[in-house]
Amino acid sequence: MEQGAESREPASLQRLRRALAGAQAEPAELVQSLASEGLVEEGASLIRAERRAAEATVAKQTAALLAPLAAKAMARREASWQLDSRRATVRLGYAKEGEALDLDEGDVHAILLQAFRLEGLRLALDFGKRPRPLLRLELPLPAGAGGLAEWAEAVFRVEPVETPGAVMTRLNERLPAGLRIQSWDVLAPYASPLGELAEASHWRWICPEAQVPEAARRTAAFLASAEWLWEKGGRVEGRKEIKQVDLRPLVTELRWDGATLFSTTRTGSSEPGNPLKIHAAILGLEPADLRGLLRLSLDLRADPRLAQAERFEPKLRNMYEDAVLLSGGSNITLVDEDDEEPLRLG
């Protein structure tokens, strides 16, 4: 990803990377450079990420100098977060197919972070003990499954000045084959996460010819059944347990077109997980046999928050009023989030 186009990462972070890799540098000068670009928290995060491979002396001394500055920077962010009009929340649509099929959630997340970094797109940080960039994959896919309608949500410190098309072109030149950003939508900061709006995923899988008769028989049996129990591993109160899940209400469509299976599954944060395992449990196959399962599109209901923007727009002008709002002590009317007609994306 770093070959070809020159890195647009801020100079102070590039200098710190070189120092952690062994280049000569004075810790005080590194810190001063980071502070001048407003990147002390990012610098501290970089040292934590590279600590195992970094030059030990430089990393330790620079981290010690950065620690109090990073703490102050976080306090300033917390104080101004509600009124920060420069911040931009963006929903990215992307495709994952072909050579990218074997990337899992962690791989895609790391690749997108790397692409943003190299293009100089600065993500906002969360307020955790060790602040992390605000990038979240919505309904992420496991390795082996692909999608034409995948989504990530990112929060940038400042909205890019270039057009979305220009930014996507630059990012796609960095991404590996099979992974492509295809839409860029700036959202209101109070918009609901996409995962809360998802209703159904539509899938396609091309079955090997020799397996079609048995797979078709099992799909017919599934559709004719009242329940289809699947043993799903998971954790209950921190302990591994096997629980039975009824897949029948989860899968709402199964149909064959020759050797191609089209299916629809209910999608949401409360639904059980891996689409490869779910389809394998129906077809009597191993999840690895379903490699190439492709999400074609995703149904979303309308976002009730956007429809009632006046109830979510930040109108406060001092942090005392902000604190009242965030603590739940205000008289804000609860939003009625009745389902709307699904919106199909992809």
PDB file of N, CA and C in Angstrom, residues 168-256:
ATOM      1  N   MET A 168     -12.189   9.014  -2.895  1.00  0.00           N
ATOM      2  CA  MET A 168     -12.351   7.581  -3.132  1.00  0.00           C
ATOM      3  C   MET A 168     -11.348   7.080  -4.166  1.00  0.00           C
ATOM      4  N   THR A 169     -11.084   7.874  -5.200  1.00  0.00           N
ATOM      5  CA  THR A 169     -10.109   7.466  -6.217  1.00  0.00           C
ATOM      6  C   THR A 169      -8.737   7.276  -5.591  1.00  0.00           C
ATOM      7  N   ARG A 170      -8.334   8.228  -4.760  1.00  0.00           N
ATOM      8  CA  ARG A 170      -7.020   8.124  -4.125  1.00  0.00           C
ATOM      9  C   ARG A 170      -6.953   6.931  -3.181  1.00  0.00           C
ATOM     10  N   LEU A 171      -8.011   6.717  -2.423  1.00  0.00           N
ATOM     11  CA  LEU A 171      -8.012   5.588  -1.495  1.00  0.00           C
ATOM     12  C   LEU A 171      -7.976   4.259  -2.244  1.00  0.00           C
ATOM     13  N   ASN A 172      -8.757   4.152  -3.311  1.00  0.00           N
ATOM     14  CA  ASN A 172      -8.806   2.895  -4.055  1.00  0.00           C
ATOM     15  C   ASN A 172      -7.482   2.554  -4.713  1.00  0.00           C
ATOM     16  N   GLU A 173      -6.682   3.559  -5.019  1.00  0.00           N
ATOM     17  CA  GLU A 173      -5.348   3.293  -5.566  1.00  0.00           C
ATOM     18  C   GLU A 173      -4.438   2.660  -4.525  1.00  0.00           C
ATOM     19  N   ARG A 174      -4.797   2.810  -3.259  1.00  0.00           N
ATOM     20  CA  ARG A 174      -4.013   2.215  -2.173  1.00  0.00           C
ATOM     21  C   ARG A 174      -4.475   0.807  -1.820  1.00  0.00           C
ATOM     22  N   LEU A 175      -5.750   0.516  -2.042  1.00  0.00           N
ATOM     23  CA  LEU A 175      -6.336  -0.723  -1.542  1.00  0.00           C
ATOM     24  C   LEU A 175      -5.915  -1.925  -2.373  1.00  0.00           C
ATOM     25  N   PRO A 176      -5.859  -3.105  -1.752  1.00  0.00           N
ATOM     26  CA  PRO A 176      -5.510  -4.325  -2.490  1.00  0.00           C
ATOM     27  C   PRO A 176      -6.632  -4.729  -3.438  1.00  0.00           C
ATOM     28  N   ALA A 177      -6.297  -5.577  -4.388  1.00  0.00           N
ATOM     29  CA  ALA A 177      -7.271  -6.045  -5.373  1.00  0.00           C
ATOM     30  C   ALA A 177      -8.451  -6.701  -4.666  1.00  0.00           C
ATOM     31  N   GLY A 178      -9.659  -6.410  -5.150  1.00  0.00           N
ATOM     32  CA  GLY A 178     -10.866  -7.007  -4.599  1.00  0.00           C
ATOM     33  C   GLY A 178     -11.529  -6.189  -3.515  1.00  0.00           C
ATOM     34  N   LEU A 179     -10.854  -5.159  -3.029  1.00  0.00           N
ATOM     35  CA  LEU A 179     -11.414  -4.287  -1.998  1.00  0.00           C
ATOM     36  C   LEU A 179     -11.508  -2.888  -2.582  1.00  0.00           C
ATOM     37  N   ARG A 180     -12.734  -2.370  -2.708  1.00  0.00           N
ATOM     38  CA  ARG A 180     -12.946  -1.080  -3.357  1.00  0.00           C
ATOM     39  C   ARG A 180     -14.025  -0.263  -2.645  1.00  0.00           C
ATOM     40  N   ILE A 181     -13.721   1.000  -2.375  1.00  0.00           N
ATOM     41  CA  ILE A 181     -14.710   1.923  -1.818  1.00  0.00           C
ATOM     42  C   ILE A 181     -15.556   2.442  -2.975  1.00  0.00           C
ATOM     43  N   GLN A 182     -16.882   2.410  -2.826  1.00  0.00           N
ATOM     44  CA  GLN A 182     -17.753   2.779  -3.939  1.00  0.00           C
ATOM     45  C   GLN A 182     -18.776   3.858  -3.598  1.00  0.00           C
ATOM     46  N   SER A 183     -18.867   4.253  -2.335  1.00  0.00           N
ATOM     47  CA  SER A 183     -19.735   5.383  -1.991  1.00  0.00           C
ATOM     48  C   SER A 183     -19.200   6.070  -0.742  1.00  0.00           C
ATOM     49  N   TRP A 184     -19.551   7.342  -0.609  1.00  0.00           N
ATOM     50  CA  TRP A 184     -19.041   8.186   0.484  1.00  0.00           C
ATOM     51  C   TRP A 184     -20.156   9.153   0.855  1.00  0.00           C
ATOM     52  N   ASP A 185     -20.828   8.902   1.970  1.00  0.00           N
ATOM     53  CA  ASP A 185     -21.968   9.722   2.379  1.00  0.00           C
ATOM     54  C   ASP A 185     -21.692  10.365   3.728  1.00  0.00           C
ATOM     55  N   VAL A 186     -21.696  11.699   3.746  1.00  0.00           N
ATOM     56  CA  VAL A 186     -21.523  12.426   4.994  1.00  0.00           C
ATOM     57  C   VAL A 186     -22.844  12.390   5.760  1.00  0.00           C
ATOM     58  N   LEU A 187     -22.777  11.998   7.040  1.00  0.00           N
ATOM     59  CA  LEU A 187     -23.967  11.837   7.861  1.00  0.00           C
ATOM     60  C   LEU A 187     -24.046  12.921   8.931  1.00  0.00           C
ATOM     61  N   ALA A 188     -25.234  13.158   9.399  1.00  0.00           N
ATOM     62  CA  ALA A 188     -25.387  13.974  10.600  1.00  0.00           C
ATOM     63  C   ALA A 188     -24.770  13.222  11.774  1.00  0.00           C
ATOM     64  N   PRO A 189     -24.154  13.923  12.711  1.00  0.00           N
ATOM     65  CA  PRO A 189     -23.486  13.229  13.820  1.00  0.00           C
ATOM     66  C   PRO A 189     -24.426  12.417  14.694  1.00  0.00           C
ATOM     67  N   TYR A 190     -25.722  12.689  14.634  1.00  0.00           N
ATOM     68  CA  TYR A 190     -26.694  11.965  15.452  1.00  0.00           C
ATOM     69  C   TYR A 190     -27.347  10.814  14.687  1.00  0.00           C
ATOM     70  N   ALA A 191     -26.902  10.537  13.466  1.00  0.00           N
ATOM     71  CA  ALA A 191     -27.489   9.450  12.676  1.00  0.00           C
ATOM     72  C   ALA A 191     -27.323   8.110  13.387  1.00  0.00           C
ATOM     73  N   SER A 192     -28.286   7.233  13.221  1.00  0.00           N
ATOM     74  CA  SER A 192     -28.209   5.898  13.814  1.00  0.00           C
ATOM     75  C   SER A 192     -27.132   5.078  13.123  1.00  0.00           C
ATOM     76  N   PRO A 193     -26.396   4.244  13.870  1.00  0.00           N
ATOM     77  CA  PRO A 193     -25.456   3.325  13.224  1.00  0.00           C
ATOM     78  C   PRO A 193     -26.186   2.420  12.248  1.00  0.00           C
ATOM     79  N   LEU A 194     -25.542   2.120  11.143  1.00  0.00           N
ATOM     80  CA  LEU A 194     -26.190   1.318  10.108  1.00  0.00           C
ATOM     81  C   LEU A 194     -26.634  -0.038  10.646  1.00  0.00           C
ATOM     82  N   GLY A 195     -25.853  -0.604  11.563  1.00  0.00           N
ATOM     83  CA  GLY A 195     -26.213  -1.901  12.115  1.00  0.00           C
ATOM     84  C   GLY A 195     -27.562  -1.914  12.796  1.00  0.00           C
ATOM     85  N   GLU A 196     -28.013  -0.748  13.292  1.00  0.00           N
ATOM     86  CA  GLU A 196     -29.322  -0.666  13.934  1.00  0.00           C
ATOM     87  C   GLU A 196     -30.452  -0.546  12.913  1.00  0.00           C
ATOM     88  N   LEU A 197     -30.108  -0.256  11.670  1.00  0.00           N
ATOM     89  CA  LEU A 197     -31.121  -0.054  10.635  1.00  0.00           C
ATOM     90  C   LEU A 197     -31.269  -1.261   9.710  1.00  0.00           C
ATOM     91  N   ALA A 198     -30.327  -2.186   9.772  1.00  0.00           N
ATOM     92  CA  ALA A 198     -30.329  -3.320   8.845  1.00  0.00           C
ATOM     93  C   ALA A 198     -31.485  -4.271   9.145  1.00  0.00           C
ATOM     94  N   GLU A 199     -32.132  -4.732   8.080  1.00  0.00           N
ATOM     95  CA  GLU A 199     -33.256  -5.658   8.227  1.00  0.00           C
ATOM     96  C   GLU A 199     -33.002  -7.006   7.563  1.00  0.00           C
ATOM     97  N   ALA A 200     -32.376  -7.001   6.396  1.00  0.00           N
ATOM     98  CA  ALA A 200     -32.177  -8.260   5.672  1.00  0.00           C
ATOM     99  C   ALA A 200     -30.958  -8.174   4.766  1.00  0.00           C
ATOM    100  N   SER A 201     -30.273  -9.308   4.632  1.00  0.00           N
ATOM    101  CA  SER A 201     -29.158  -9.438   3.693  1.00  0.00           C
ATOM    102  C   SER A 201     -29.559 -10.408   2.591  1.00  0.00           C
ATOM    103  N   HIS A 202     -29.190 -10.072   1.374  1.00  0.00           N
ATOM    104  CA  HIS A 202     -29.481 -10.922   0.216  1.00  0.00           C
ATOM    105  C   HIS A 202     -28.165 -11.507  -0.292  1.00  0.00           C
ATOM    106  N   TRP A 203     -28.144 -12.839  -0.445  1.00  0.00           N
ATOM    107  CA  TRP A 203     -26.901 -13.563  -0.727  1.00  0.00           C
ATOM    108  C   TRP A 203     -26.987 -14.341  -2.034  1.00  0.00           C
ATOM    109  N   ARG A 204     -25.798 -14.658  -2.562  1.00  0.00           N
ATOM    110  CA  ARG A 204     -25.688 -15.542  -3.732  1.00  0.00           C
ATOM    111  C   ARG A 204     -24.516 -16.479  -3.513  1.00  0.00           C
ATOM    112  N   TRP A 205     -24.740 -17.753  -3.831  1.00  0.00           N
ATOM    113  CA  TRP A 205     -23.643 -18.729  -3.754  1.00  0.00           C
ATOM    114  C   TRP A 205     -23.751 -19.667  -4.941  1.00  0.00           C
ATOM    115  N   ILE A 206     -22.629 -19.876  -5.632  1.00  0.00           N
ATOM    116  CA  ILE A 206     -22.582 -20.786  -6.778  1.00  0.00           C
ATOM    117  C   ILE A 206     -22.104 -22.140  -6.276  1.00  0.00           C
ATOM    118  N   CYS A 207     -22.961 -23.114  -6.337  1.00  0.00           N
ATOM    119  CA  CYS A 207     -22.693 -24.441  -5.800  1.00  0.00           C
ATOM    120  C   CYS A 207     -21.971 -25.308  -6.834  1.00  0.00           C
ATOM    121  N   PRO A 208     -20.948 -26.062  -6.432  1.00  0.00           N
ATOM    122  CA  PRO A 208     -20.343 -27.030  -7.352  1.00  0.00           C
ATOM    123  C   PRO A 208     -21.404 -27.997  -7.875  1.00  0.00           C
ATOM    124  N   GLU A 209     -21.341 -28.300  -9.152  1.00  0.00           N
ATOM    125  CA  GLU A 209     -22.383 -29.109  -9.800  1.00  0.00           C
ATOM    126  C   GLU A 209     -22.652 -30.414  -9.071  1.00  0.00           C
ATOM    127  N   ALA A 210     -21.588 -31.068  -8.610  1.00  0.00           N
ATOM    128  CA  ALA A 210     -21.757 -32.375  -7.979  1.00  0.00           C
ATOM    129  C   ALA A 210     -22.534 -32.292  -6.667  1.00  0.00           C
ATOM    130  N   GLN A 211     -22.548 -31.138  -6.043  1.00  0.00           N
ATOM    131  CA  GLN A 211     -23.208 -30.985  -4.743  1.00  0.00           C
ATOM    132  C   GLN A 211     -24.630 -30.431  -4.859  1.00  0.00           C
ATOM    133  N   VAL A 212     -25.036 -30.054  -6.065  1.00  0.00           N
ATOM    134  CA  VAL A 212     -26.338 -29.413  -6.231  1.00  0.00           C
ATOM    135  C   VAL A 212     -27.498 -30.318  -5.801  1.00  0.00           C
ATOM    136  N   PRO A 213     -27.578 -31.590  -6.225  1.00  0.00           N
ATOM    137  CA  PRO A 213     -28.746 -32.415  -5.857  1.00  0.00           C
ATOM    138  C   PRO A 213     -28.970 -32.490  -4.345  1.00  0.00           C
ATOM    139  N   GLU A 214     -27.909 -32.781  -3.576  1.00  0.00           N
ATOM    140  CA  GLU A 214     -28.068 -32.894  -2.126  1.00  0.00           C
ATOM    141  C   GLU A 214     -28.368 -31.542  -1.497  1.00  0.00           C
ATOM    142  N   ALA A 215     -27.703 -30.504  -1.981  1.00  0.00           N
ATOM    143  CA  ALA A 215     -27.962 -29.174  -1.433  1.00  0.00           C
ATOM    144  C   ALA A 215     -29.396 -28.738  -1.705  1.00  0.00           C
ATOM    145  N   ALA A 216     -29.898 -29.043  -2.904  1.00  0.00           N
ATOM    146  CA  ALA A 216     -31.278 -28.691  -3.246  1.00  0.00           C
ATOM    147  C   ALA A 216     -32.264 -29.477  -2.387  1.00  0.00           C
ATOM    148  N   ARG A 217     -31.945 -30.742  -2.128  1.00  0.00           N
ATOM    149  CA  ARG A 217     -32.821 -31.550  -1.273  1.00  0.00           C
ATOM    150  C   ARG A 217     -32.903 -30.954   0.122  1.00  0.00           C
ATOM    151  N   ARG A 218     -31.764 -30.531   0.657  1.00  0.00           N
ATOM    152  CA  ARG A 218     -31.753 -29.984   2.009  1.00  0.00           C
ATOM    153  C   ARG A 218     -32.459 -28.625   2.078  1.00  0.00           C
ATOM    154  N   THR A 219     -32.326 -27.813   1.043  1.00  0.00           N
ATOM    155  CA  THR A 219     -33.037 -26.530   1.076  1.00  0.00           C
ATOM    156  C   THR A 219     -34.547 -26.756   1.027  1.00  0.00           C
ATOM    157  N   ALA A 220     -34.987 -27.749   0.257  1.00  0.00           N
ATOM    158  CA  ALA A 220     -36.418 -28.069   0.213  1.00  0.00           C
ATOM    159  C   ALA A 220     -36.901 -28.537   1.586  1.00  0.00           C
ATOM    160  N   ALA A 221     -36.082 -29.363   2.238  1.00  0.00           N
ATOM    161  CA  ALA A 221     -36.444 -29.844   3.577  1.00  0.00           C
ATOM    162  C   ALA A 221     -36.485 -28.682   4.569  1.00  0.00           C
ATOM    163  N   PHE A 222     -35.556 -27.761   4.443  1.00  0.00           N
ATOM    164  CA  PHE A 222     -35.519 -26.597   5.330  1.00  0.00           C
ATOM    165  C   PHE A 222     -36.790 -25.759   5.165  1.00  0.00           C
ATOM    166  N   LEU A 223     -37.155 -25.480   3.919  1.00  0.00           N
ATOM    167  CA  LEU A 223     -38.334 -24.648   3.666  1.00  0.00           C
ATOM    168  C   LEU A 223     -39.625 -25.313   4.127  1.00  0.00           C
ATOM    169  N   ALA A 224     -39.640 -26.647   4.125  1.00  0.00           N
ATOM    170  CA  ALA A 224     -40.845 -27.377   4.542  1.00  0.00           C
ATOM    171  C   ALA A 224     -40.913 -27.569   6.051  1.00  0.00           C
ATOM    172  N   SER A 225     -39.856 -27.257   6.756  1.00  0.00           N
ATOM    173  CA  SER A 225     -39.799 -27.525   8.190  1.00  0.00           C
ATOM    174  C   SER A 225     -40.371 -26.364   8.998  1.00  0.00           C
ATOM    175  N   ALA A 226     -40.828 -26.674  10.203  1.00  0.00           N
ATOM    176  CA  ALA A 226     -41.306 -25.643  11.127  1.00  0.00           C
ATOM    177  C   ALA A 226     -40.155 -25.066  11.942  1.00  0.00           C
ATOM    178  N   GLU A 227     -39.125 -25.882  12.167  1.00  0.00           N
ATOM    179  CA  GLU A 227     -37.951 -25.398  12.877  1.00  0.00           C
ATOM    180  C   GLU A 227     -36.728 -26.157  12.375  1.00  0.00           C
ATOM    181  N   TRP A 228     -35.554 -25.503  12.466  1.00  0.00           N
ATOM    182  CA  TRP A 228     -34.295 -26.101  12.009  1.00  0.00           C
ATOM    183  C   TRP A 228     -33.234 -25.700  13.028  1.00  0.00           C
ATOM    184  N   LEU A 229     -32.956 -26.602  13.948  1.00  0.00           N
ATOM    185  CA  LEU A 229     -32.064 -26.278  15.052  1.00  0.00           C
ATOM    186  C   LEU A 229     -30.601 -26.392  14.633  1.00  0.00           C
ATOM    187  N   TRP A 230     -29.831 -25.444  15.098  1.00  0.00           N
ATOM    188  CA  TRP A 230     -28.387 -25.376  14.818  1.00  0.00           C
ATOM    189  C   TRP A 230     -27.663 -25.143  16.139  1.00  0.00           C
ATOM    190  N   GLU A 231     -26.642 -25.964  16.373  1.00  0.00           N
ATOM    191  CA  GLU A 231     -25.856 -25.808  17.590  1.00  0.00           C
ATOM    192  C   GLU A 231     -24.785 -24.750  17.365  1.00  0.00           C
ATOM    193  N   LYS A 232     -24.899 -23.681  18.112  1.00  0.00           N
ATOM    194  CA  LYS A 232     -24.007 -22.533  17.955  1.00  0.00           C
ATOM    195  C   LYS A 232     -23.177 -22.344  19.216  1.00  0.00           C
ATOM    196  N   GLY A 233     -21.875 -22.284  19.044  1.00  0.00           N
ATOM    197  CA  GLY A 233     -20.998 -22.030  20.180  1.00  0.00           C
ATOM    198  C   GLY A 233     -21.018 -20.562  20.564  1.00  0.00           C
ATOM    199  N   GLY A 234     -20.824 -20.298  21.838  1.00  0.00           N
ATOM    200  CA  GLY A 234     -20.785 -18.919  22.300  1.00  0.00           C
ATOM    201  C   GLY A 234     -20.399 -18.854  23.756  1.00  0.00           C
ATOM    202  N   ARG A 235     -20.491 -17.646  24.314  1.00  0.00           N
ATOM    203  CA  ARG A 235     -20.141 -17.443  25.721  1.00  0.00           C
ATOM    204  C   ARG A 235     -21.353 -16.947  26.503  1.00  0.00           C
ATOM    205  N   VAL A 236     -21.546 -17.549  27.655  1.00  0.00           N
ATOM    206  CA  VAL A 236     -22.586 -17.113  28.570  1.00  0.00           C
ATOM    207  C   VAL A 236     -21.916 -16.827  29.902  1.00  0.00           C
ATOM    208  N   GLU A 237     -21.959 -15.581  30.342  1.00  0.00           N
ATOM    209  CA  GLU A 237     -21.308 -15.142  31.573  1.00  0.00           C
ATOM    210  C   GLU A 237     -19.843 -15.546  31.583  1.00  0.00           C
ATOM    211  N   GLY A 238     -19.196 -15.360  30.416  1.00  0.00           N
ATOM    212  CA  GLY A 238     -17.761 -15.613  30.325  1.00  0.00           C
ATOM    213  C   GLY A 238     -17.363 -17.051  30.095  1.00  0.00           C
ATOM    214  N   ARG A 239     -18.321 -17.965  30.070  1.00  0.00           N
ATOM    215  CA  ARG A 239     -18.015 -19.384  29.867  1.00  0.00           C
ATOM    216  C   ARG A 239     -18.492 -19.858  28.503  1.00  0.00           C
ATOM    217  N   LYS A 240     -17.694 -20.714  27.881  1.00  0.00           N
ATOM    218  CA  LYS A 240     -18.069 -21.267  26.589  1.00  0.00           C
ATOM    219  C   LYS A 240     -19.230 -22.241  26.754  1.00  0.00           C
ATOM    220  N   GLU A 241     -20.238 -22.059  25.922  1.00  0.00           N
ATOM    221  CA  GLU A 241     -21.386 -22.948  25.960  1.00  0.00           C
ATOM    222  C   GLU A 241     -21.905 -23.177  24.545  1.00  0.00           C
ATOM    223  N   ILE A 242     -22.576 -24.283  24.355  1.00  0.00           N
ATOM    224  CA  ILE A 242     -23.241 -24.582  23.097  1.00  0.00           C
ATOM    225  C   ILE A 242     -24.734 -24.363  23.290  1.00  0.00           C
ATOM    226  N   LYS A 243     -25.316 -23.556  22.431  1.00  0.00           N
ATOM    227  CA  LYS A 243     -26.748 -23.352  22.527  1.00  0.00           C
ATOM    228  C   LYS A 243     -27.399 -23.646  21.182  1.00  0.00           C
ATOM    229  N   GLN A 244     -28.630 -24.018  21.220  1.00  0.00           N
ATOM    230  CA  GLN A 244     -29.355 -24.329  19.995  1.00  0.00           C
ATOM    231  C   GLN A 244     -30.113 -23.095  19.505  1.00  0.00           C
ATOM    232  N   VAL A 245     -29.951 -22.827  18.217  1.00  0.00           N
ATOM    233  CA  VAL A 245     -30.602 -21.686  17.586  1.00  0.00           C
ATOM    234  C   VAL A 245     -31.491 -22.209  16.472  1.00  0.00           C
ATOM    235  N   ASP A 246     -32.707 -21.721  16.405  1.00  0.00           N
ATOM    236  CA  ASP A 246     -33.631 -22.098  15.331  1.00  0.00           C
ATOM    237  C   ASP A 246     -33.372 -21.192  14.128  1.00  0.00           C
ATOM    238  N   LEU A 247     -32.872 -21.777  13.052  1.00  0.00           N
ATOM    239  CA  LEU A 247     -32.548 -21.005  11.855  1.00  0.00           C
ATOM    240  C   LEU A 247     -33.764 -20.730  10.975  1.00  0.00           C
ATOM    241  N   ARG A 248     -34.865 -21.417  11.231  1.00  0.00           N
ATOM    242  CA  ARG A 248     -35.995 -21.290  10.302  1.00  0.00           C
ATOM    243  C   ARG A 248     -36.518 -19.854  10.205  1.00  0.00           C
ATOM    244  N   PRO A 249     -36.730 -19.136  11.322  1.00  0.00           N
ATOM    245  CA  PRO A 249     -37.209 -17.762  11.179  1.00  0.00           C
ATOM    246  C   PRO A 249     -36.127 -16.786  10.713  1.00  0.00           C
ATOM    247  N   LEU A 250     -34.873 -17.219  10.792  1.00  0.00           N
ATOM    248  CA  LEU A 250     -33.776 -16.336  10.404  1.00  0.00           C
ATOM    249  C   LEU A 250     -33.612 -16.262   8.893  1.00  0.00           C
ATOM    250  N   VAL A 251     -33.856 -17.374   8.198  1.00  0.00           N
ATOM    251  CA  VAL A 251     -33.671 -17.451   6.749  1.00  0.00           C
ATOM    252  C   VAL A 251     -35.038 -17.368   6.088  1.00  0.00           C
ATOM    253  N   THR A 252     -35.296 -16.299   5.371  1.00  0.00           N
ATOM    254  CA  THR A 252     -36.633 -16.054   4.832  1.00  0.00           C
ATOM    255  C   THR A 252     -36.770 -16.427   3.364  1.00  0.00           C
ATOM    256  N   GLU A 253     -35.679 -16.729   2.692  1.00  0.00           N
ATOM    257  CA  GLU A 253     -35.756 -17.111   1.276  1.00  0.00           C
ATOM    258  C   GLU A 253     -34.606 -18.045   0.935  1.00  0.00           C
ATOM    259  N   LEU A 254     -34.922 -19.071   0.181  1.00  0.00           N
ATOM    260  CA  LEU A 254     -33.931 -19.960  -0.428  1.00  0.00           C
ATOM    261  C   LEU A 254     -34.488 -20.367  -1.785  1.00  0.00           C
ATOM    262  N   ARG A 255     -33.772 -20.045  -2.852  1.00  0.00           N
ATOM    263  CA  ARG A 255     -34.246 -20.456  -4.179  1.00  0.00           C
ATOM    264  C   ARG A 255     -33.051 -20.736  -5.073  1.00  0.00           C
ATOM    265  N   TRP A 256     -33.256 -21.675  -5.983  1.00  0.00           N
ATOM    266  CA  TRP A 256     -32.189 -22.094  -6.892  1.00  0.00           C
ATOM    267  C   TRP A 256     -32.461 -21.576  -8.295  1.00  0.00           C
TER     268      TRP A 256
END
